[in-house]
XYZ file of C-alpha atoms in Angstrom:
655
model
C -94.288 11.159 34.707
C -94.757 9.290 38.076
C -94.036 5.870 39.703
C -96.600 3.309 40.077
C -96.880 1.907 43.632
C -98.566 -0.628 45.676
C -100.257 -0.123 49.093
C -98.887 3.032 50.776
C -96.792 4.034 47.503
C -97.886 7.219 45.843
C -99.667 6.420 42.574
C -99.758 9.076 39.910
C -101.352 10.012 36.709
C -100.494 8.619 33.217
C -101.047 10.803 30.300
C -101.088 9.940 26.585
C -99.411 12.679 24.574
C -99.107 12.842 20.958
C -96.053 14.803 20.211
C -93.870 15.160 17.199
C -90.431 16.571 18.018
C -88.549 19.215 15.979
C -86.615 16.225 14.738
C -89.089 13.701 13.366
C -90.233 11.259 16.188
C -93.447 9.234 16.037
C -95.872 9.931 18.555
C -95.427 8.148 21.948
C -97.776 6.834 24.886
C -96.217 7.677 28.287
C -96.165 4.613 30.582
C -95.691 4.327 34.168
C -92.326 3.243 35.778
C -93.329 0.481 38.178
C -91.519 -0.727 41.267
C -90.972 -4.511 41.642
C -93.314 -6.454 43.742
C -92.552 -6.043 47.465
C -90.426 -8.712 49.122
C -89.243 -9.248 52.689
C -85.503 -8.780 53.658
C -85.429 -12.471 53.890
C -86.874 -13.135 50.579
C -84.553 -10.631 48.963
C -81.337 -12.339 50.811
C -82.621 -15.936 49.626
C -82.775 -14.734 46.105
C -79.646 -12.771 45.965
C -77.521 -15.849 47.299
C -79.404 -18.159 45.047
C -78.569 -16.222 42.103
C -74.864 -15.935 43.337
C -74.295 -19.586 44.412
C -76.920 -21.658 42.588
C -77.397 -20.007 39.298
C -78.211 -23.445 37.695
C -80.703 -24.299 40.505
C -79.407 -27.790 41.280
C -82.261 -28.779 43.253
C -84.943 -28.419 40.645
C -84.657 -32.072 39.607
C -85.849 -33.291 43.349
C -89.182 -31.459 42.952
C -92.338 -33.629 42.962
C -90.229 -36.837 43.320
C -90.636 -39.962 45.532
C -88.101 -40.555 48.470
C -86.655 -43.213 46.456
C -86.229 -41.472 43.404
C -84.619 -38.528 45.468
C -82.238 -40.698 46.848
C -81.413 -42.168 43.231
C -81.192 -38.583 41.926
C -78.788 -37.593 44.725
C -76.364 -40.373 44.046
C -76.631 -39.371 40.269
C -75.728 -35.789 41.350
C -72.693 -36.708 43.740
C -71.646 -39.566 41.418
C -72.016 -38.868 37.680
C -71.095 -42.636 36.874
C -74.692 -43.468 37.876
C -75.993 -41.363 35.143
C -74.239 -42.930 32.133
C -73.311 -46.428 33.804
C -77.284 -47.879 33.532
C -77.055 -47.014 29.933
C -73.787 -48.090 29.183
C -73.605 -50.985 26.430
C -70.837 -53.112 24.902
C -70.945 -51.080 21.740
C -69.652 -48.139 23.644
C -66.780 -50.276 25.194
C -64.600 -50.761 22.011
C -64.464 -47.077 21.394
C -63.480 -46.484 25.096
C -60.745 -48.998 24.968
C -59.222 -47.724 21.861
C -59.203 -44.147 23.279
C -57.945 -45.434 26.510
C -54.991 -47.334 25.308
C -54.104 -44.320 23.084
C -54.044 -41.767 25.813
C -52.042 -44.446 27.915
C -49.573 -44.491 25.233
C -49.100 -40.472 25.814
C -49.686 -40.601 29.522
C -46.948 -42.829 30.269
C -44.121 -40.763 28.945
C -45.612 -37.532 29.916
C -46.044 -38.674 33.353
C -42.376 -39.532 33.648
C -41.392 -36.158 31.865
C -43.789 -34.017 33.938
C -42.527 -35.650 37.137
C -38.887 -34.616 36.249
C -40.249 -31.069 35.617
C -41.624 -30.699 39.179
C -38.090 -32.125 40.159
C -39.837 -35.327 41.513
C -38.699 -38.938 40.767
C -39.975 -40.151 37.351
C -42.038 -42.916 39.163
C -44.285 -40.274 40.885
C -45.556 -39.167 37.537
C -46.705 -42.725 36.651
C -48.590 -42.988 39.944
C -50.134 -39.617 39.417
C -51.719 -41.153 36.119
C -53.186 -44.323 38.022
C -55.304 -43.340 41.205
C -56.472 -39.842 40.155
C -58.007 -41.067 36.926
C -60.061 -43.865 38.579
C -61.534 -41.281 41.228
C -62.336 -38.919 38.219
C -64.123 -41.635 36.435
C -66.485 -41.845 39.350
C -66.913 -38.380 40.195
C -66.262 -36.223 36.920
C -69.106 -35.054 34.748
C -66.999 -34.698 31.454
C -67.019 -37.809 29.035
C -63.761 -36.689 27.398
C -61.493 -35.268 30.044
C -58.339 -37.510 30.368
C -56.713 -36.763 33.812
C -52.997 -36.533 34.942
C -49.967 -34.466 35.491
C -49.978 -31.311 33.323
C -47.008 -29.169 32.402
C -47.982 -25.851 33.973
C -48.889 -27.310 37.327
C -45.503 -29.397 37.325
C -43.527 -26.360 36.417
C -45.091 -24.183 39.199
C -44.690 -26.658 41.795
C -41.179 -27.432 41.120
C -40.099 -23.722 40.777
C -42.008 -22.775 44.085
C -40.710 -25.742 46.197
C -37.114 -25.554 44.667
C -36.614 -21.958 45.843
C -36.541 -23.231 49.459
C -35.995 -26.921 49.113
C -33.626 -29.012 46.912
C -34.798 -32.461 46.023
C -30.981 -33.619 45.607
C -30.144 -32.390 49.220
C -33.278 -33.372 51.085
C -35.560 -35.686 48.850
C -37.554 -36.706 51.749
C -38.599 -33.332 52.788
C -39.123 -32.414 49.050
C -41.528 -35.421 48.602
C -43.535 -34.256 51.885
C -43.967 -30.772 50.596
C -45.067 -31.989 47.257
C -47.658 -34.247 48.786
C -48.804 -31.673 51.186
C -49.037 -29.065 48.370
C -51.250 -31.449 46.488
C -53.403 -32.173 49.687
C -53.944 -28.496 50.196
C -54.480 -27.983 46.205
C -57.258 -30.633 46.450
C -58.851 -29.416 49.739
C -58.931 -25.920 48.084
C -60.339 -27.168 45.057
C -63.143 -29.333 46.579
C -64.091 -26.376 49.073
C -64.672 -24.133 46.180
C -67.095 -26.871 44.736
C -68.908 -27.576 47.953
C -69.234 -23.926 48.679
C -69.819 -23.011 44.997
C -67.424 -20.532 44.929
C -66.045 -21.208 41.451
C -66.117 -17.554 40.364
C -62.721 -17.138 42.220
C -60.784 -18.734 39.471
C -62.451 -16.131 37.071
C -59.749 -13.748 38.268
C -57.306 -15.473 36.125
C -58.539 -13.700 32.644
C -57.691 -15.187 29.398
C -55.456 -12.377 28.505
C -53.159 -12.938 31.521
C -53.216 -16.639 31.288
C -52.078 -16.408 27.519
C -49.044 -14.418 28.745
C -48.457 -16.579 31.557
C -48.583 -19.840 29.587
C -46.348 -18.429 27.077
C -43.695 -17.329 29.434
C -43.795 -20.555 31.360
C -43.383 -22.620 28.043
C -40.388 -20.688 27.282
C -38.907 -21.255 30.642
C -39.897 -24.734 30.615
C -38.080 -25.182 27.312
C -35.058 -23.514 28.335
C -34.861 -25.622 31.496
C -34.883 -28.567 28.972
C -31.458 -27.530 27.579
C -29.784 -29.263 30.731
C -31.099 -32.565 29.234
C -30.470 -31.654 25.531
C -26.858 -30.654 25.894
C -26.141 -33.028 28.654
C -25.278 -30.543 31.289
C -24.812 -31.977 34.910
C -24.538 -28.987 36.693
C -27.456 -26.671 35.929
C -28.822 -23.664 37.729
C -31.967 -24.365 39.776
C -33.396 -21.017 39.054
C -36.270 -20.513 36.482
C -35.580 -16.969 35.173
C -34.467 -16.698 31.826
C -31.180 -14.725 32.340
C -29.749 -17.258 35.029
C -30.767 -20.090 32.675
C -28.889 -18.744 29.547
C -25.897 -17.968 31.742
C -25.695 -21.490 33.249
C -25.963 -23.022 29.690
C -23.022 -21.045 28.299
C -20.966 -21.292 31.598
C -21.024 -24.879 31.390
C -20.052 -25.358 27.698
C -17.461 -27.848 28.994
C -20.212 -30.223 29.920
C -22.046 -30.513 26.535
C -22.187 -33.781 24.984
C -22.277 -34.129 21.322
C -23.791 -37.790 21.733
C -26.430 -36.037 23.844
C -27.239 -33.258 21.589
C -27.562 -35.529 18.446
C -29.968 -37.770 20.162
C -32.061 -34.746 21.349
C -32.060 -32.936 18.288
C -33.112 -36.087 16.337
C -36.004 -36.986 18.697
C -37.175 -33.492 19.078
C -37.417 -33.093 15.270
C -39.199 -36.385 14.944
C -42.036 -35.038 17.585
C -42.411 -31.838 16.192
C -42.959 -33.300 12.657
C -45.476 -35.914 14.399
C -47.177 -32.628 15.887
C -47.190 -30.787 12.628
C -48.729 -34.013 10.655
C -51.453 -34.251 13.263
C -52.268 -30.482 13.323
C -52.631 -30.456 9.407
C -54.630 -33.641 9.121
C -56.792 -34.040 12.400
C -57.645 -37.671 11.312
C -54.097 -38.538 11.830
C -54.135 -37.639 15.502
C -52.821 -40.757 16.393
C -49.261 -39.908 14.917
C -48.581 -37.273 17.568
C -50.133 -39.317 20.299
C -48.134 -42.468 19.568
C -45.026 -40.303 18.869
C -43.924 -40.044 22.632
C -44.100 -43.547 23.477
C -42.479 -44.446 20.127
C -39.635 -41.900 20.943
C -39.137 -43.637 24.515
C -39.108 -47.098 23.015
C -36.690 -46.352 20.233
C -34.284 -44.213 22.233
C -34.192 -46.906 24.999
C -33.639 -49.497 22.537
C -30.688 -47.407 21.125
C -29.184 -46.435 24.311
C -29.141 -49.905 25.702
C -27.432 -51.232 22.532
C -24.812 -48.506 22.582
C -24.395 -48.253 26.239
C -20.908 -50.032 26.083
C -19.640 -47.278 23.539
C -20.860 -44.170 25.243
C -21.561 -43.346 28.967
C -22.133 -39.505 28.465
C -25.970 -39.908 27.764
C -27.629 -39.831 31.112
C -30.550 -42.397 31.619
C -33.481 -42.717 34.241
C -32.205 -45.651 35.818
C -34.060 -48.126 38.040
C -37.780 -47.243 38.887
C -39.553 -49.326 41.366
C -42.254 -51.860 40.423
C -45.500 -52.247 42.186
C -48.757 -50.117 43.075
C -48.862 -46.667 44.686
C -47.319 -46.673 48.156
C -49.611 -44.851 50.718
C -48.013 -41.481 51.380
C -50.512 -40.055 54.161
C -47.996 -40.552 56.696
C -45.508 -38.063 54.809
C -48.227 -35.165 54.875
C -46.368 -32.057 56.419
C -48.576 -30.103 58.706
C -46.014 -29.021 61.237
C -42.930 -27.203 60.551
C -41.338 -24.170 59.066
C -42.040 -25.087 55.530
C -45.842 -25.450 56.059
C -46.573 -21.871 54.531
C -44.746 -22.650 51.575
C -46.709 -26.102 50.949
C -49.997 -24.191 51.454
C -48.969 -21.152 48.870
C -47.629 -23.829 46.533
C -50.928 -25.697 46.748
C -53.074 -22.740 46.384
C -51.452 -21.491 43.192
C -51.196 -25.035 41.543
C -54.789 -25.718 42.762
C -55.919 -22.516 40.988
C -53.906 -22.994 38.033
C -54.914 -26.916 37.276
C -58.500 -26.291 38.284
C -58.633 -23.591 35.671
C -57.197 -25.686 32.757
C -59.276 -28.809 34.004
C -62.655 -27.010 33.798
C -61.804 -25.142 30.553
C -60.652 -28.256 28.861
C -63.746 -30.040 29.989
C -66.242 -27.410 28.960
C -64.219 -27.226 25.371
C -65.036 -30.793 24.759
C -68.429 -30.856 26.142
C -69.343 -28.048 23.731
C -68.199 -29.900 20.657
C -70.544 -32.883 21.929
C -73.355 -30.713 23.056
C -73.609 -31.677 26.503
C -73.267 -29.839 29.945
C -70.223 -30.208 32.064
C -71.125 -28.929 35.749
C -68.310 -26.668 37.039
C -69.039 -27.287 40.733
C -69.042 -31.012 40.142
C -65.700 -30.707 38.369
C -64.062 -28.648 41.206
C -65.312 -31.388 43.595
C -64.044 -34.291 41.483
C -60.673 -32.753 40.758
C -60.348 -31.597 44.460
C -61.040 -35.099 45.783
C -58.747 -37.061 43.300
C -55.853 -34.595 44.443
C -56.623 -35.222 48.171
C -56.870 -38.819 47.484
C -53.608 -38.517 45.506
C -51.655 -36.812 47.968
C -52.134 -39.981 50.330
C -51.184 -42.377 47.443
C -47.885 -40.925 46.258
C -49.365 -38.630 43.607
C -48.819 -34.879 42.909
C -51.196 -32.350 41.638
C -53.234 -33.661 38.681
C -56.037 -32.311 36.455
C -57.638 -32.536 32.881
C -54.907 -32.213 30.407
C -55.561 -30.601 27.050
C -53.073 -32.632 25.143
C -54.578 -36.055 26.494
C -58.119 -34.794 26.343
C -57.660 -33.839 22.734
C -56.286 -37.209 21.846
C -58.960 -38.926 23.870
C -61.630 -36.958 22.031
C -60.102 -37.730 18.647
C -59.816 -41.368 19.463
C -63.602 -41.439 19.944
C -63.883 -41.780 23.583
C -67.657 -42.023 24.539
C -67.573 -42.137 28.553
C -65.237 -41.789 31.317
C -64.452 -45.625 31.076
C -61.485 -44.389 28.831
C -59.826 -42.974 31.998
C -60.443 -46.581 33.655
C -58.730 -48.236 30.730
C -55.982 -45.737 30.785
C -55.457 -46.172 34.493
C -55.417 -50.351 33.847
C -52.710 -49.700 31.186
C -50.753 -47.650 33.781
C -51.218 -50.303 36.309
C -49.739 -52.998 34.046
C -46.918 -50.698 33.378
C -46.115 -50.348 37.108
C -46.577 -53.901 37.999
C -44.828 -55.473 35.119
C -42.984 -53.027 32.720
C -40.924 -50.646 34.944
C -37.532 -52.366 34.175
C -37.980 -51.666 30.542
C -37.463 -47.884 31.278
C -33.995 -48.467 32.976
C -32.054 -47.322 29.756
C -34.678 -44.450 28.801
C -32.394 -41.276 28.238
C -33.144 -38.265 30.011
C -32.746 -36.293 26.723
C -35.889 -37.828 25.311
C -37.835 -36.812 28.199
C -36.710 -33.226 27.657
C -37.646 -33.495 23.946
C -41.159 -34.584 24.833
C -41.483 -31.751 27.266
C -40.408 -29.189 24.706
C -42.794 -30.652 22.276
C -45.491 -30.617 24.723
C -45.096 -26.929 25.986
C -44.554 -25.453 22.608
C -48.426 -25.652 22.019
C -48.818 -23.298 25.088
C -47.493 -20.465 23.237
C -50.477 -18.921 21.365
C -49.267 -16.119 19.374
C -52.467 -15.787 17.437
C -54.467 -15.186 20.820
C -51.872 -12.425 21.644
C -52.412 -10.838 18.231
C -56.217 -10.903 18.760
C -55.897 -9.334 22.245
C -53.756 -6.612 20.515
C -56.661 -6.066 17.902
C -59.490 -5.897 20.366
C -58.151 -4.765 23.714
C -54.986 -2.933 24.294
C -55.275 -3.270 27.859
C -55.944 -6.803 27.789
C -52.727 -7.111 25.767
C -50.741 -5.033 28.277
C -51.791 -7.581 30.712
C -50.588 -10.347 28.689
C -47.233 -8.872 28.068
C -46.855 -7.966 31.735
C -47.699 -11.548 32.685
C -45.385 -12.846 30.172
C -42.344 -10.736 31.021
C -43.093 -11.310 34.785
C -42.690 -15.016 34.322
C -39.720 -14.800 32.239
C -37.421 -12.152 34.095
C -39.032 -12.387 37.833
C -40.467 -15.735 38.557
C -43.256 -18.137 37.851
C -45.272 -17.546 40.844
C -44.482 -13.670 40.948
C -45.459 -13.762 37.259
C -48.906 -15.381 38.220
C -49.170 -12.845 40.903
C -48.786 -9.996 38.332
C -51.184 -11.461 36.018
C -53.844 -11.714 38.752
C -53.091 -8.241 40.052
C -53.468 -6.723 36.600
C -56.762 -8.679 36.145
C -57.818 -7.046 39.343
C -56.704 -3.542 38.573
C -58.723 -4.005 35.114
C -61.818 -4.790 37.010
C -61.196 -1.837 39.320
C -60.556 0.380 36.362
C -63.801 -0.399 34.657
C -65.624 -0.203 37.911
C -64.234 3.007 38.940
C -64.147 4.800 35.441
C -67.203 3.759 33.492
C -68.274 4.716 30.325
C -70.565 7.565 29.684
C -72.073 8.481 26.258
C -74.006 11.178 24.602
C -77.141 9.804 22.699
C -78.901 11.079 19.877
C -82.286 10.206 18.069
C -82.394 8.028 15.070
C -84.659 10.149 12.602
C -88.223 8.676 12.217
C -87.905 6.306 15.341
C -87.927 6.609 19.052
C -84.554 4.822 19.265
C -81.429 6.728 20.904
C -77.955 5.730 20.297
C -74.363 6.970 20.862
C -73.745 9.950 18.440
C -70.372 8.752 17.879
C -71.345 5.205 16.924
C -74.346 6.280 14.763
C -73.492 9.277 12.482
C -77.163 9.584 11.571
C -78.129 10.043 15.267
C -79.227 13.626 15.891
C -79.150 15.642 19.074
C -82.620 16.810 20.642
C -82.605 20.582 20.996
C -82.401 21.830 24.804
C -81.754 18.185 25.648
C -78.419 16.536 26.720
C -79.043 12.798 27.005
C -76.304 10.758 28.609
C -76.042 6.854 29.086
C -74.217 5.511 32.082
C -72.776 1.938 31.270
C -72.048 0.773 34.757
C -73.636 0.212 38.052
C -73.179 3.285 40.286
C -71.013 2.423 43.307
C -68.985 4.406 45.966
C -65.822 3.590 43.854
C -67.337 5.505 40.625
C -69.778 7.990 42.005
C -67.499 10.960 42.391
C -66.149 10.318 38.885
C -69.566 9.967 37.536
C -70.692 13.099 39.090
C -67.589 15.120 37.873
C -67.902 13.441 34.194
C -71.601 14.388 33.822
C -70.936 17.972 34.905
C -68.213 18.098 32.377
C -70.525 16.844 29.626
C -73.086 19.702 30.885
C -70.344 22.269 30.480
C -69.011 21.106 27.058
C -72.720 21.006 25.729
C -73.323 24.334 27.049
C -70.139 25.709 25.438
C -71.229 23.990 22.098
C -74.743 25.228 22.229
C -73.446 28.688 22.558
C -70.942 28.449 20.001
C -73.483 27.123 17.543
C -76.235 29.466 18.691
C -78.609 26.562 19.291
C -81.520 26.266 21.720
C -80.493 26.890 25.323
C -79.773 23.653 27.299
C -82.599 22.947 29.813
C -82.766 19.277 30.521
C -80.320 16.608 31.189
C -81.468 12.864 30.967
C -79.797 10.057 32.306
C -80.457 6.807 30.533
C -79.989 4.171 33.143
C -80.563 1.149 31.259
C -77.297 -0.324 31.969
C -77.247 0.884 35.582
C -77.858 -2.725 37.195
C -77.218 -1.924 40.537
C -76.586 1.389 42.893
C -75.557 1.808 46.503
C -76.065 4.602 48.991
C -73.177 6.625 47.671
C -74.574 6.499 44.184
C -78.071 7.671 45.572
C -76.224 10.589 47.285
C -74.388 11.385 44.004
C -77.700 11.440 42.303
C -79.362 13.897 44.826
C -76.097 16.138 44.770
C -75.940 16.289 41.046
C -79.658 17.260 40.958
C -79.220 20.061 43.401
C -76.093 21.336 41.455
C -78.133 21.339 38.299
C -80.947 23.080 39.887
C -78.957 25.844 40.745
C -78.024 26.353 37.177
C -81.933 26.006 36.050
C -81.202 22.650 34.468
C -83.537 19.741 34.984
C -82.180 16.192 35.641
C -84.432 13.229 34.731
C -84.073 9.340 34.957
C -84.964 7.174 32.199
C -85.553 3.434 32.709
C -84.212 2.672 36.043
C -84.154 -1.234 36.455
C -86.021 -2.921 39.268
C -83.351 -3.167 41.773
C -82.531 0.652 41.111
C -85.909 1.721 41.158
C -86.407 -0.252 44.392
C -83.604 1.585 46.111
C -84.375 5.096 44.924
C -87.975 4.534 46.299
C -86.780 3.440 49.685
C -84.363 6.229 49.891
C -87.254 8.888 49.125
C -85.015 10.282 46.281
C -88.134 9.956 43.933
C -90.047 12.386 45.882
C -87.425 14.993 45.148
C -87.418 14.176 41.483
C -91.133 14.651 41.095
C -93.715 13.655 38.805
C -91.661 14.812 35.846
C -88.477 13.268 36.934
C -88.579 9.432 36.274
C -89.526 7.885 32.827
C -89.666 4.510 31.343
C -87.592 5.380 28.193
C -85.848 8.158 26.883
C -88.257 8.773 24.018
C -90.979 9.123 26.544
C -88.896 11.557 28.509
C -88.153 13.661 25.682
C -92.003 13.811 24.185
C -93.297 14.465 27.611
C -91.008 17.001 28.734
C -91.140 18.789 25.369
C -94.876 18.740 25.295
C -95.091 20.426 28.901
C -92.474 23.138 27.709
C -94.805 23.917 24.766
C -97.765 24.124 26.997
C -96.136 26.659 29.298
C -94.897 28.661 26.379
């Protein structure tokens, strides 16, 4: 069997052989193995870069358009609001107003609570629910994503910055680092979108995120014991052991008034959450519960303030719009590296959550969310937020779920939500003076409980033990070491898993399904039968320098074991090894050298090595390396079935 070539390539004959193997196989026609069309180096490079960075071909809409239309399409591409705004009509406004006000009722208490989680003043949380939401409504491609502070990014920022700087000791420096970290998070996010490098965030696998979020949720919940118990002197560390030691070390600070109030509202919030989970039509119960808790607890504490002073309250919050903070960005000093590191970590986490949430709800409504646009939108809103007293924001799952269930139709719901926050900032801030910290702690605990996905962990255990191990390592790393190091462990395990799969790929022994030309894994299909004198192996991976030596050793081991089996069962002597390369999507020079070396080693043992179905990229590289000449006319086939039929026929002709 030969390789069909164009121009100066060597053309070989094609034969049609009607052959019935000892094990029933229908007759086959032997086909040529063809090389892909020739392309210049520049064409290959352009094609490769296009596949890597532009899989969606974003410029296809500009083809065959007038200049005026191209400008309009460009505006639509850069600002998705131009896509839906011309078609927006008043019938949609009612749904967007209802959903916007609904998520505002959740965003206001969450914003205050999550800011405390990041060790920031509560007002920063409200600022972060105003400006970013307006920017996202212009640049975002999701109709249902509700943006604002989120628990994970808040927790990570608070834990990373607090390791070096305390807000209580140096609030100005802490605020500078928080805004600077937000700036670098936005710069990183928007750069990924502009350069179309979104695959970077894919290194955070689902398994590691499940463990990371569960560990972070437990740490966050334990940290809230400070507010639930009324403890004043509490540890700033995030690990589980120091937190529990601090809880019991300061038993003398426990306040029964605070504990009673906290447990009551925590139970109220959990019951509301369960009602919404069991009856999705009642989603508004859990959505309204946080704001209701804030209102009720504030009224209760203000009425009882003269009788008890043990319940800590928020205190005075400044009224007015977001003050500018561009002058507070910290670009020169000993803590710059900390700000950059915090920005990168929180940027990756918030980007992962925002895109995942946006795509989830887009799939439910059957529309597309452009990942690169989302990166740019989230990045720009964080850059702008860093200059307007905001910290890291992204799409929140809880708010987006409420937004979706409330009937949001477009990004106008974010504008309505931001307007409600604006009214709160301008006129309603004094009403939060007596809001107790314990209720904010209860709101946070209720929100992060949903991050503990034990069902996903159980599924990982059933499906992939290595993924489950990654999940556990991430979980315990967060609990016992630290949040950023736990995340680092999660990423390291994800990368290790990739390297493991690349360096130790699967190889399978194939057998023929009787009466067909189909060859499948012998262990998977019990009816599959071995072909006499053949060892048919499938390689399920590209062949790179990282796995070339392993594959050579593993294939030689398969040959040795097959020879031992043949000898023990007194079957036909092994004469040919066929490598099914259907799943070998790429090969490098080390892989080519390995195939050459393997062929020479087998030749010395009077064994023939045959390649079956090398794909376009692989056959092209084999051709340019001249390895095809060494394999000869009977060395490369289109399918395993054709290889078995042709080689067996050749053996019979020689007998």
